[in-house]
Amino acid sequence: MSVGTFALVLHSHLPYYRKAGMWPFGEENLYEAIAETYLPLLNAIDELREEGIAAKLTVGITPVLAEQLADEHLKQGYEAYVEAILARVDADRHRYSEAGERERWQWEAAERRTQRLKELEAAYDALQAAAAEAVDAEAAPAEAATDGAEAILGEDAVREAAQTSTQVVAASLGATRAIAAQDVTDVEALAGATDADALGSEAPVSQRPTLADVPEEEQPSEWPHDPRRELSQFYYDWYAARLADFRVRYGRDILGAFRRLQDAGCLEIITCAATHGFSPLLSRDSSLNAQFKVGADTYERHFGRRARGVWLPECAYRPGVNQDTLEGYIARPAVDQFLYENQLQYFFTDAHAVVGGKTSGMRRHIGVYGKIEYIPMPEKPLSGLTTYHGYWLPENPVAVYARNERAGYQVWSADQGYPGDFWYREFHKKDGNSGMPYWRITGDRCDLVDKDFYNPAMAAQRVEENSDHYVRLIAELLSEYEKAQGEPGLVVVPFDTELFGHWWFEGVSWIKQVIKKMAQQGLVDRLTVGEIHEQMPPAHAYALPESTWGAGGHYHVWLNPDVEFMWPIIHRCEARMEALVEHRPTPASPLERRALQQAARELLLLEGSDWPFLVTTGQAKVYAIDRFNEHVARFDELADAILSDSVSEELVAGIEAIDNLFPDIDPYVFKARQGRFIASTHPAESTNPA
């Protein structure tokens, strides 16, 4: 019998990269995620379906990501990206083959031979110069010639040349000694000098050394084995398969593939705010409403149904607040008000927001999170609540489900999390020629230069062991809860989708094995969160506090001295968009409507939480600031043109060609609505201002 229910939630999101750079920040970030995360995840879910197992994953795809996955320019870019990788890895296949290793040795041997020739030439030239100096000095004493050579080459170099050089240098040394002994005073005498004393023969002074005077090295009979020989073939096959997946298996339609799997009952897709705007810090209710309405509408356009679940950007929640503004004393509704108005039924939060106590900050150890300054939130009193079931919010019929900290910790923890296993692939060390990661993590705090080569077979073995451990862990957590409470519980674990496959190369295989083993074991039910919400709705209400799943559990990642300059600009643009739609309640022309639509797109883009996040992490500070400023400049240019009745086709079409997301956006969704409340009914019979 089941001891409870498990729900794995994956939040898929990337900033808007279309025509905004390539590498290291830009479109290639999307292409990496497609190859390493989204396609492997689709494959895993589809393969489980073929085995008769419904994955029952809850997969969030943000509207801004969905628009990019559907874009033809980016589809072509992905194909070109993988083809370029295949060309580089193909070169590696030859480079690390036996023939390639032989060629490399021959090239290196030729380089060494050339360097030896240069040394001989330098010694010869120095000795000849010393001899010439002796001639010019009209039979200077012997030590003058010798000292001259030593002054140019150094005493040790002259001694080494005398001991190890070819007959050419030996003859030159003999000539120098002959000059000193015979008091030679002219060039003809120098040319006829011999090195009889040095060589025991009458060999004349040779010409300048040539490559023929340097003996070739003997080739080794055996070549040392380089593991990159097999690894380059592994990667070539892997990327060739990802290109075939895209073109053949999914017909260049990743969103269509997700939609078919949702329709087949294998997963549930949830939505998000349009451009991942950080909801609590937006100053206008029109912006909050627009973010979630555009998000919900975009979801319906791509997936043919209304979304039930939503991912709050950064899990950032703000309850209702009262603000003293220029408009007067205004009560601003909680974030969930805008979810309810757009038919969104549930969202997610971090454990500390429900349980209280300390925030863990565990995500700061993984990937880009490792560079975030961790400022802990003051410890809050324990609420007495758990994360083993959901809660209604008091004001609206919207539910919240919290992350199970222990189940999340097992993945996110720097010390105990699976992605840090020493046998897994090292993300940061790349081959200097192809950029391929041929190494494994190797050890705790192991320097990049000391990394051992990756072993896919050993990594696969660790996936088996780690997935076994996680299945046991979830069963134990739910069994303990059932014994303690006398009822089955719920474990919800949300993660960034890109952790799996991109940051943790083996992560998608781990997900597949966890699902498969849970299905075979039968102790734990697996449901999407939508199914849980429908079959086991919350029984209690809870007033969720201000919170995020960022480092420390507060707003610091998105509001700190490095990024605080952005927020007055965002707030100014929000107010200006409201003024634009008020100024033009009806567009004067189709072109002016397009300008209003494009202004709406630019406002949504500049509101994205990615820009302050990338600045705070230090991952792409300059890039993020530039992108933010670009969207602000485009918004202001459009607004200026609209207000001055000077909109041009050149202006609008030029910006549309770059930022073309949300094609059907209604600019009047930004109509001012500050302080407006919508009455709602609620299972808990809460009162809501009308």
XYZ file of C-alpha atoms in Angstrom:
690
model
C 0.000 0.000 0.000
C 1.084 3.553 -0.683
C 2.637 5.504 2.173
C 2.078 8.858 0.468
C 2.537 10.881 -2.696
C 5.596 12.300 -4.413
C 5.580 15.228 -6.851
C 8.709 16.291 -8.710
C 8.422 19.836 -10.056
C 10.831 21.226 -12.663
C 11.001 24.959 -13.343
C 12.300 25.635 -16.875
C 13.405 29.189 -17.519
C 15.990 31.222 -19.410
C 16.179 34.959 -20.135
C 15.227 36.283 -23.554
C 18.397 35.645 -25.583
C 17.100 36.024 -29.142
C 19.504 38.174 -31.195
C 21.165 39.378 -28.002
C 24.660 37.939 -28.216
C 25.920 34.417 -28.709
C 28.738 33.341 -26.359
C 29.461 33.355 -23.462
C 26.092 35.032 -22.859
C 23.350 34.932 -25.398
C 21.740 32.418 -27.702
C 24.232 29.633 -26.972
C 22.877 29.458 -23.423
C 19.533 28.433 -24.901
C 21.151 25.960 -27.299
C 23.060 24.335 -24.436
C 19.845 23.895 -22.467
C 18.028 22.411 -25.479
C 20.789 19.872 -26.101
C 21.674 19.002 -22.527
C 18.356 19.368 -20.693
C 15.138 19.786 -22.666
C 15.685 17.116 -25.333
C 17.091 14.524 -22.882
C 14.137 15.203 -20.562
C 11.652 14.685 -23.400
C 13.457 11.466 -24.310
C 13.301 10.188 -20.737
C 9.572 10.902 -20.386
C 8.834 9.409 -23.798
C 10.909 6.274 -23.117
C 9.127 5.760 -19.804
C 5.816 6.098 -21.630
C 6.933 3.393 -24.064
C 7.614 1.165 -21.044
C 4.115 1.802 -19.741
C 5.150 4.279 -17.040
C 3.620 7.751 -16.888
C 6.346 10.055 -15.538
C 3.809 12.322 -13.758
C 6.262 15.210 -13.704
C 5.104 18.780 -13.188
C 7.121 20.839 -15.669
C 7.047 24.602 -15.687
C 7.901 26.301 -18.979
C 8.026 30.062 -18.652
C 6.304 32.038 -21.408
C 9.541 33.785 -22.381
C 11.234 30.388 -22.781
C 8.278 28.929 -24.687
C 8.410 31.795 -27.172
C 12.095 31.123 -27.811
C 11.639 27.369 -28.225
C 8.998 28.089 -30.875
C 11.073 30.693 -32.760
C 12.383 29.737 -36.218
C 15.520 31.880 -35.934
C 16.489 30.049 -32.746
C 15.599 26.647 -34.189
C 18.040 27.267 -37.020
C 20.565 28.564 -34.518
C 20.311 25.349 -32.502
C 20.974 23.213 -35.573
C 24.022 25.306 -36.496
C 25.248 25.121 -32.882
C 25.153 21.311 -32.773
C 26.695 20.996 -36.228
C 29.596 23.193 -35.064
C 30.076 21.002 -31.988
C 30.085 17.873 -34.157
C 32.796 19.383 -36.355
C 34.963 20.184 -33.335
C 34.427 16.772 -31.749
C 35.130 15.068 -35.069
C 38.497 16.825 -35.051
C 39.007 15.484 -31.526
C 38.187 11.967 -32.702
C 41.114 12.164 -35.097
C 43.340 14.108 -32.715
C 43.076 11.450 -29.991
C 43.108 8.403 -32.304
C 46.307 6.373 -32.765
C 46.897 8.053 -36.105
C 46.270 11.437 -34.541
C 48.639 10.710 -31.678
C 51.315 9.655 -34.192
C 50.797 12.869 -36.138
C 50.963 14.884 -32.929
C 54.243 13.179 -31.910
C 55.679 13.793 -35.367
C 54.687 17.421 -35.223
C 56.152 17.834 -31.727
C 59.344 16.004 -32.791
C 59.649 18.332 -35.778
C 59.207 21.301 -33.457
C 61.959 19.986 -31.179
C 64.246 19.415 -34.158
C 63.611 22.927 -35.435
C 64.351 24.351 -31.997
C 67.626 22.400 -31.869
C 68.611 23.827 -35.234
C 67.951 27.339 -33.939
C 70.250 26.647 -30.990
C 73.013 25.388 -33.296
C 72.612 28.371 -35.564
C 72.858 30.725 -32.600
C 76.025 28.990 -31.375
C 77.564 29.052 -34.842
C 76.729 32.731 -35.357
C 78.158 33.640 -31.962
C 81.403 31.827 -32.609
C 81.730 33.300 -36.059
C 81.119 36.738 -34.609
C 83.833 36.122 -32.016
C 86.242 35.056 -34.732
C 85.396 38.091 -36.822
C 85.995 40.305 -33.816
C 89.427 38.738 -33.371
C 90.267 39.396 -37.029
C 89.132 42.998 -36.785
C 91.293 43.413 -33.695
C 94.331 42.316 -35.771
C 95.375 39.103 -34.111
C 93.999 39.656 -30.620
C 95.160 37.101 -28.071
C 93.381 33.774 -27.893
C 91.401 34.719 -24.850
C 89.819 37.642 -26.766
C 88.096 35.218 -29.156
C 87.035 32.897 -26.390
C 85.768 35.737 -24.202
C 83.833 37.149 -27.149
C 81.950 33.889 -27.647
C 81.258 33.606 -23.936
C 80.002 37.164 -23.795
C 77.418 36.373 -26.471
C 76.414 32.821 -25.479
C 77.533 32.619 -21.894
C 80.287 30.378 -20.559
C 77.941 27.445 -19.901
C 76.440 27.640 -23.392
C 79.888 27.591 -25.035
C 80.856 24.599 -22.907
C 77.570 22.805 -23.721
C 77.958 23.562 -27.437
C 81.484 22.184 -27.371
C 80.255 18.965 -25.737
C 76.970 18.234 -27.535
C 76.810 20.064 -30.846
C 77.297 18.540 -34.278
C 80.452 18.590 -36.377
C 79.464 22.040 -37.621
C 79.857 23.682 -34.228
C 82.913 21.584 -33.405
C 84.567 22.853 -36.574
C 83.740 26.409 -35.622
C 85.285 25.900 -32.209
C 88.359 24.497 -33.865
C 88.500 27.494 -36.156
C 88.325 29.819 -33.198
C 91.175 28.017 -31.481
C 93.137 28.122 -34.705
C 92.664 31.871 -34.863
C 94.061 32.261 -31.375
C 97.019 29.908 -31.933
C 98.109 31.139 -35.375
C 97.456 34.852 -34.886
C 95.232 34.903 -38.022
C 94.748 38.445 -39.311
C 92.554 38.122 -42.402
C 89.399 36.481 -43.678
C 91.234 34.185 -46.091
C 93.167 32.727 -43.200
C 89.966 32.210 -41.226
C 88.338 30.416 -44.148
C 91.284 28.023 -44.365
C 91.606 27.322 -40.682
C 91.141 23.718 -39.560
C 89.994 22.069 -36.386
C 92.694 19.416 -36.378
C 93.331 19.855 -32.678
C 89.633 19.535 -31.854
C 88.656 16.711 -34.239
C 91.869 14.929 -34.953
C 91.438 15.536 -38.701
C 91.791 18.328 -41.231
C 88.095 19.136 -41.677
C 87.571 22.694 -42.909
C 85.168 25.131 -41.295
C 81.622 24.151 -42.425
C 78.856 26.356 -43.771
C 75.981 27.618 -41.576
C 74.132 24.623 -39.948
C 71.095 23.168 -41.747
C 68.285 20.853 -40.667
C 70.214 17.967 -42.168
C 72.815 18.451 -39.433
C 70.181 17.633 -36.732
C 69.390 13.900 -36.424
C 65.732 12.841 -36.388
C 64.250 11.283 -33.235
C 63.228 7.648 -33.329
C 59.461 7.129 -33.132
C 58.123 5.190 -30.109
C 57.087 1.632 -30.832
C 53.945 2.034 -28.678
C 51.654 4.988 -28.069
C 50.271 5.789 -24.594
C 46.485 5.449 -24.466
C 44.499 8.696 -24.080
C 40.955 8.247 -22.645
C 39.821 11.133 -24.830
C 39.938 8.670 -27.720
C 36.761 6.975 -26.469
C 35.299 10.110 -24.909
C 35.438 12.062 -28.164
C 33.526 9.239 -29.852
C 31.053 9.231 -26.947
C 30.382 12.946 -27.379
C 30.167 12.713 -31.143
C 27.478 10.045 -30.867
C 25.727 11.951 -28.081
C 25.450 15.243 -29.975
C 24.565 13.523 -33.230
C 21.669 11.911 -31.351
C 20.539 15.306 -29.981
C 20.448 16.702 -33.500
C 18.456 13.690 -34.703
C 16.096 14.048 -31.733
C 15.403 17.632 -32.687
C 14.993 17.117 -36.413
C 13.484 13.653 -36.667
C 12.045 12.481 -33.361
C 10.362 15.791 -32.486
C 10.143 17.417 -35.907
C 11.868 20.636 -34.721
C 8.905 21.232 -32.371
C 9.953 20.908 -28.734
C 6.822 22.594 -27.413
C 4.671 20.289 -29.535
C 6.443 17.300 -27.985
C 5.752 18.560 -24.470
C 2.137 19.216 -25.429
C 1.668 15.652 -26.743
C 3.117 14.176 -23.559
C 0.814 16.368 -21.464
C -2.168 15.281 -23.530
C -1.086 11.651 -22.976
C -1.164 12.141 -19.188
C 2.608 11.768 -18.719
C 3.169 15.225 -17.276
C 1.554 18.512 -16.403
C 2.892 21.770 -17.818
C 2.497 24.896 -15.711
C 3.091 28.525 -16.600
C 4.771 31.556 -15.051
C 4.773 35.339 -15.248
C 5.415 36.411 -18.834
C 9.082 37.391 -18.505
C 9.791 36.135 -14.980
C 9.280 39.577 -13.467
C 9.999 39.792 -9.738
C 6.392 40.299 -8.630
C 6.756 41.806 -5.120
C 8.894 44.723 -6.322
C 6.752 45.797 -9.276
C 5.117 49.098 -8.368
C 1.950 49.001 -10.462
C -0.890 46.518 -10.271
C -1.198 46.835 -14.043
C 2.269 45.289 -14.397
C 1.469 42.464 -12.023
C -1.735 41.699 -13.860
C -0.021 41.938 -17.267
C 2.781 39.570 -16.272
C 0.343 36.824 -15.260
C -2.287 37.470 -17.931
C 0.237 37.427 -20.776
C 1.771 34.339 -19.180
C -1.570 32.522 -19.005
C -2.572 33.561 -22.538
C 0.778 32.493 -23.996
C 0.429 29.097 -22.328
C -3.016 28.615 -23.868
C -1.721 29.556 -27.321
C 1.044 26.952 -27.159
C -0.647 24.129 -25.262
C -4.299 24.428 -26.210
C -5.703 24.721 -22.680
C -5.615 27.033 -19.692
C -2.871 26.457 -17.172
C -3.878 25.433 -13.682
C -0.537 25.852 -11.958
C 1.930 28.707 -11.966
C 5.498 29.214 -10.868
C 5.967 32.522 -9.098
C 9.249 33.963 -10.402
C 11.929 33.166 -7.826
C 9.065 31.791 -5.664
C 8.681 35.441 -4.635
C 5.465 36.157 -2.784
C 4.092 39.342 -1.252
C 0.917 39.491 0.829
C -1.419 42.450 0.567
C 0.109 45.748 1.659
C -1.012 49.300 2.336
C 0.986 52.023 0.618
C 1.039 55.767 1.118
C 1.522 57.038 -2.438
C 1.001 60.223 -4.414
C -2.404 58.847 -5.296
C -3.298 58.575 -1.648
C -3.456 55.724 0.797
C -3.800 52.608 -1.361
C -4.265 49.005 -0.407
C -2.371 46.799 -2.849
C -3.666 43.258 -3.217
C -1.527 40.210 -2.562
C 0.202 38.523 -5.486
C -2.310 35.668 -5.369
C -5.067 38.126 -6.347
C -3.602 38.299 -9.856
C -3.268 34.530 -10.035
C -6.917 34.095 -9.174
C -8.037 36.645 -11.753
C -6.186 34.661 -14.423
C -7.641 31.268 -13.408
C -4.372 30.058 -11.870
C -5.087 27.693 -9.012
C -1.824 26.905 -7.223
C 1.835 27.859 -6.894
C 4.936 26.924 -4.894
C 7.008 28.312 -2.053
C 10.113 27.409 -0.088
C 9.959 25.409 3.127
C 10.895 28.256 5.472
C 7.861 30.295 4.356
C 5.549 27.637 5.821
C 7.579 25.950 8.562
C 9.487 28.954 9.925
C 12.894 28.646 11.570
C 16.112 29.194 9.650
C 16.521 29.350 5.893
C 18.945 26.815 4.500
C 20.298 28.685 1.491
C 21.222 25.324 0.023
C 20.886 26.450 -3.605
C 23.822 28.795 -3.225
C 26.194 25.861 -3.694
C 25.065 24.798 -7.161
C 26.023 26.396 -10.466
C 25.590 30.165 -10.606
C 24.177 30.206 -7.081
C 27.657 29.607 -5.695
C 28.586 33.273 -6.221
C 25.692 34.798 -4.306
C 26.422 36.425 -0.986
C 24.388 34.511 1.573
C 22.648 36.821 4.040
C 20.459 34.680 6.292
C 16.976 35.806 7.186
C 16.459 36.292 10.922
C 15.179 33.066 12.392
C 11.402 33.023 12.588
C 9.299 31.186 15.165
C 8.271 27.706 14.109
C 4.725 27.724 12.783
C 3.876 24.168 13.749
C 2.975 23.510 10.119
C 4.625 21.043 7.764
C 5.305 20.799 4.045
C 3.494 17.446 3.809
C 0.285 18.998 2.476
C -0.847 22.157 0.716
C -2.612 25.249 2.096
C -5.249 27.638 0.857
C -4.404 31.314 0.977
C -6.907 33.277 3.085
C -7.880 35.918 0.522
C -8.383 33.911 -2.663
C -9.095 30.289 -3.645
C -5.472 29.725 -4.589
C -3.312 27.036 -2.973
C 0.378 26.921 -2.157
C 2.628 23.849 -1.941
C 5.969 24.044 -0.168
C 9.257 22.364 -0.986
C 10.219 19.467 1.272
C 13.562 20.594 2.615
C 15.075 17.176 3.312
C 14.178 15.839 -0.125
C 15.543 18.984 -1.747
C 18.674 19.048 0.376
C 19.733 15.645 -0.926
C 20.145 17.184 -4.364
C 21.104 20.802 -3.638
C 23.614 20.246 -0.832
C 27.242 20.979 -1.723
C 28.490 18.294 0.679
C 25.879 15.547 0.326
C 24.039 16.375 -2.895
C 24.230 13.885 -5.727
C 25.554 16.330 -8.374
C 28.826 16.563 -6.445
C 29.581 12.840 -6.741
C 33.238 12.425 -7.699
C 32.404 10.160 -10.650
C 30.084 12.650 -12.305
C 31.209 14.906 -15.121
C 33.072 18.091 -14.248
C 31.229 21.102 -15.620
C 34.005 23.684 -15.535
C 37.039 22.030 -17.161
C 36.920 22.034 -20.972
C 39.230 20.793 -23.727
C 41.287 23.633 -25.186
C 40.511 22.677 -28.781
C 36.903 21.480 -28.846
C 35.539 22.811 -25.549
C 34.389 19.311 -24.552
C 34.317 18.450 -20.824
C 36.459 15.305 -20.773
C 36.969 15.224 -17.013
C 35.107 14.193 -13.852
C 34.705 15.949 -10.519
C 37.396 13.644 -9.077
C 37.449 14.943 -5.498
C 36.249 17.501 -3.017
C 37.772 20.892 -3.888
C 40.037 19.235 -6.450
C 41.848 21.797 -8.622
C 40.972 21.744 -12.318
C 44.525 20.749 -13.275
C 44.239 17.611 -11.130
C 40.956 16.306 -12.558
C 40.817 12.699 -13.764
C 39.182 11.742 -17.027
C 35.431 11.126 -17.123
C 34.188 7.541 -17.200
C 30.589 7.283 -18.501
C 30.208 3.685 -17.313
C 31.188 4.542 -13.739
C 28.945 7.610 -13.833
C 26.022 5.410 -14.936
C 26.722 3.078 -12.025
C 26.566 6.008 -9.617
C 23.233 7.079 -11.148
C 21.875 3.648 -10.261
C 23.142 3.897 -6.686
C 22.029 7.509 -6.172
C 18.550 6.850 -7.575
C 18.196 3.797 -5.300
C 19.100 5.981 -2.348
C 16.621 8.714 -3.286
C 13.728 6.290 -3.756
C 14.435 4.880 -0.281
C 14.681 8.388 1.159
C 11.274 9.490 -0.183
C 9.645 6.285 1.039
C 11.180 6.755 4.486
C 10.080 10.395 4.752
C 6.493 9.531 3.841
C 6.452 6.438 6.080
C 7.653 8.468 9.051
C 4.999 11.108 8.432
C 2.240 8.533 8.095
C 3.245 6.831 11.331
C 3.454 10.126 13.197
C 0.270 11.720 11.826
C -1.885 8.725 10.976
C -2.453 9.930 7.418
C -0.559 9.782 4.122
C 1.541 12.824 3.315
C 2.827 14.666 0.313
C 6.444 15.371 -0.686
C 6.806 18.170 -3.255
C 10.309 18.859 -4.531
C 10.865 21.710 -7.016
C 14.138 22.240 -8.849
C 15.455 24.332 -11.724
C 15.116 22.085 -14.778
C 18.497 23.214 -16.113
C 20.218 21.686 -13.078
C 19.551 18.328 -14.716
C 21.648 17.668 -17.789
C 23.296 21.081 -18.001
C 24.898 21.600 -14.601
C 24.552 17.936 -13.623
C 25.120 15.996 -16.824
C 23.774 12.736 -15.438
C 20.767 14.397 -13.795
C 18.148 13.503 -16.418
C 19.178 9.840 -16.246
C 18.815 10.086 -12.468
C 15.251 11.468 -12.822
C 14.332 8.644 -15.178
C 15.655 6.002 -12.813
C 13.912 7.526 -9.787
C 10.565 7.497 -11.605
C 11.059 3.975 -12.934
C 12.082 2.544 -9.575
C 9.246 4.258 -7.719
C 6.794 2.814 -10.219
C 8.249 -0.675 -9.801
C 8.413 -0.434 -6.010
C 4.804 0.702 -5.570
C 5.244 2.209 -2.095
C 4.904 5.823 -3.191
C 2.260 7.300 -5.462
C 3.415 9.732 -8.129
C 1.053 12.477 -9.242
C 1.314 15.848 -10.911
C 0.561 18.748 -8.619
C -2.591 19.478 -10.599
C -3.816 15.952 -9.875
C -2.940 16.358 -6.217
C -4.781 19.663 -6.087
C -7.835 18.066 -7.646
C -7.846 14.780 -5.736
C -6.491 15.959 -2.375
C -7.240 19.687 -2.059
C -5.883 21.529 0.988
C -7.855 21.259 4.192
C -6.435 24.354 5.891
C -5.685 28.002 5.104
C -2.429 29.794 5.851
C -1.358 33.437 5.516
C 1.879 33.082 3.594
C 4.505 35.692 4.546
C 6.764 37.685 2.256
C 9.353 35.226 0.960
C 11.445 33.843 -1.926
C 13.502 30.733 -2.549
C 16.583 32.898 -3.043
C 19.610 32.936 -0.760
C 18.385 33.827 2.719
C 14.730 33.520 1.740
C 14.255 37.277 1.231
C 14.575 39.815 -1.604
C 18.303 40.515 -1.258
C 19.350 38.761 -4.484
C 17.067 41.099 -6.469
C 17.323 44.205 -4.295
C 20.830 45.082 -3.109
C 23.319 47.927 -3.645
C 24.510 46.441 -6.957
C 21.045 46.422 -8.546
C 18.965 48.968 -6.678
C 19.496 51.487 -9.510
C 17.228 49.351 -11.706
C 14.058 49.641 -9.663
C 13.329 53.381 -9.995
C 13.794 52.940 -13.751
C 11.416 49.975 -13.819
C 8.849 51.901 -11.790
C 9.121 54.917 -14.095
C 8.554 52.720 -17.153
C 5.572 51.021 -15.506
C 3.901 54.373 -14.884
C 4.764 55.576 -18.376
C 3.127 52.532 -19.964
C -0.071 53.300 -18.082
C 0.144 56.872 -19.377
C 0.642 55.645 -22.965
C -2.523 53.557 -23.056
C -4.447 56.368 -21.379
C -3.076 58.832 -23.942
C -4.075 56.528 -26.801
C -7.294 54.752 -25.713
C -7.701 53.888 -29.377
C -4.640 53.651 -31.644
C -4.596 56.242 -34.412
C -3.414 53.639 -36.942
C -2.326 49.991 -37.243
C 1.271 51.205 -37.065
C 0.608 53.007 -33.797
C -0.986 49.868 -32.356
C 2.144 47.934 -33.301
C 4.207 50.584 -31.525
C 2.060 50.221 -28.395
C 2.401 46.444 -28.561
C 6.169 46.705 -28.910
C 6.351 49.113 -25.986
C 4.433 46.529 -23.938
C 6.929 43.830 -24.954
C 9.896 46.004 -23.998
C 8.359 46.809 -20.608
C 7.822 43.136 -19.862
C 11.389 42.358 -20.916
C 12.997 45.081 -18.815
C 10.964 43.839 -15.812
C 12.569 40.380 -15.947
C 14.151 39.163 -12.712
C 17.094 37.767 -14.699
C 18.886 41.097 -15.014
C 19.320 41.803 -11.277
C 19.961 38.094 -10.683
C 22.827 37.961 -13.187
C 24.322 41.134 -11.727
C 24.130 39.834 -8.160
C 25.656 36.451 -9.000
C 28.433 38.111 -10.986
C 27.837 35.547 -13.716
C 27.118 38.140 -16.395
C 27.095 41.543 -14.743
C 28.010 43.713 -17.731
C 25.815 41.733 -20.100
C 22.793 41.963 -17.779
C 23.148 45.703 -17.260
C 23.539 46.248 -21.004
C 20.467 44.147 -21.743
C 18.402 45.989 -19.145
C 19.472 49.363 -20.540
C 18.750 48.274 -24.114
C 15.155 47.363 -23.305
C 14.700 50.605 -21.369
C 16.061 52.604 -24.326
C 13.771 50.816 -26.793
C 10.775 51.355 -24.543
C 11.500 55.072 -24.158
C 12.126 55.527 -27.883
C 8.763 53.960 -28.689
C 6.991 55.942 -25.967
C 8.522 59.202 -27.185
C 7.407 58.468 -30.736
C 3.859 57.605 -29.665
C 3.459 60.707 -27.502
C 4.878 62.981 -30.236
C 2.870 61.390 -33.044
C 6.103 60.502 -34.849
C 5.912 56.699 -35.029
C 7.711 55.352 -38.103
C 7.707 51.977 -39.810
C 11.492 51.921 -39.610
C 11.462 52.333 -35.820
C 8.759 49.771 -35.105
C 9.873 47.150 -37.614
C 13.487 47.434 -36.482
C 12.644 46.626 -32.869
C 10.053 43.989 -33.826
C 12.777 42.137 -35.727
C 14.731 41.699 -32.505
C 12.116 41.315 -29.753
C 9.268 39.465 -31.435
C 7.767 37.492 -28.536
C 4.072 37.567 -27.533
C 2.799 38.358 -31.063
C -0.820 38.925 -29.990
C -0.125 41.005 -26.885
C -2.825 43.518 -25.958
C -1.144 46.752 -24.803
C -4.298 47.742 -22.925
C -3.652 45.025 -20.387
C -1.450 47.751 -18.861
C -4.397 50.023 -18.196
C -4.096 51.580 -14.717
C -5.823 49.601 -11.994
C -4.004 50.585 -8.824
C -5.944 49.645 -5.718
C -8.706 47.813 -7.580
C -9.946 44.603 -5.949
C -12.001 41.817 -7.451
C -14.457 40.064 -5.123
C -13.948 36.323 -4.807
C -15.473 33.405 -2.992
C -13.297 31.027 -1.067
C -13.731 27.596 0.510
C -12.656 29.081 3.840
C -15.279 31.865 3.486
C -12.656 34.556 3.789
C -13.622 38.170 3.274
C -12.108 39.999 0.342
C -12.460 43.771 -0.216
C -14.744 44.555 -3.122
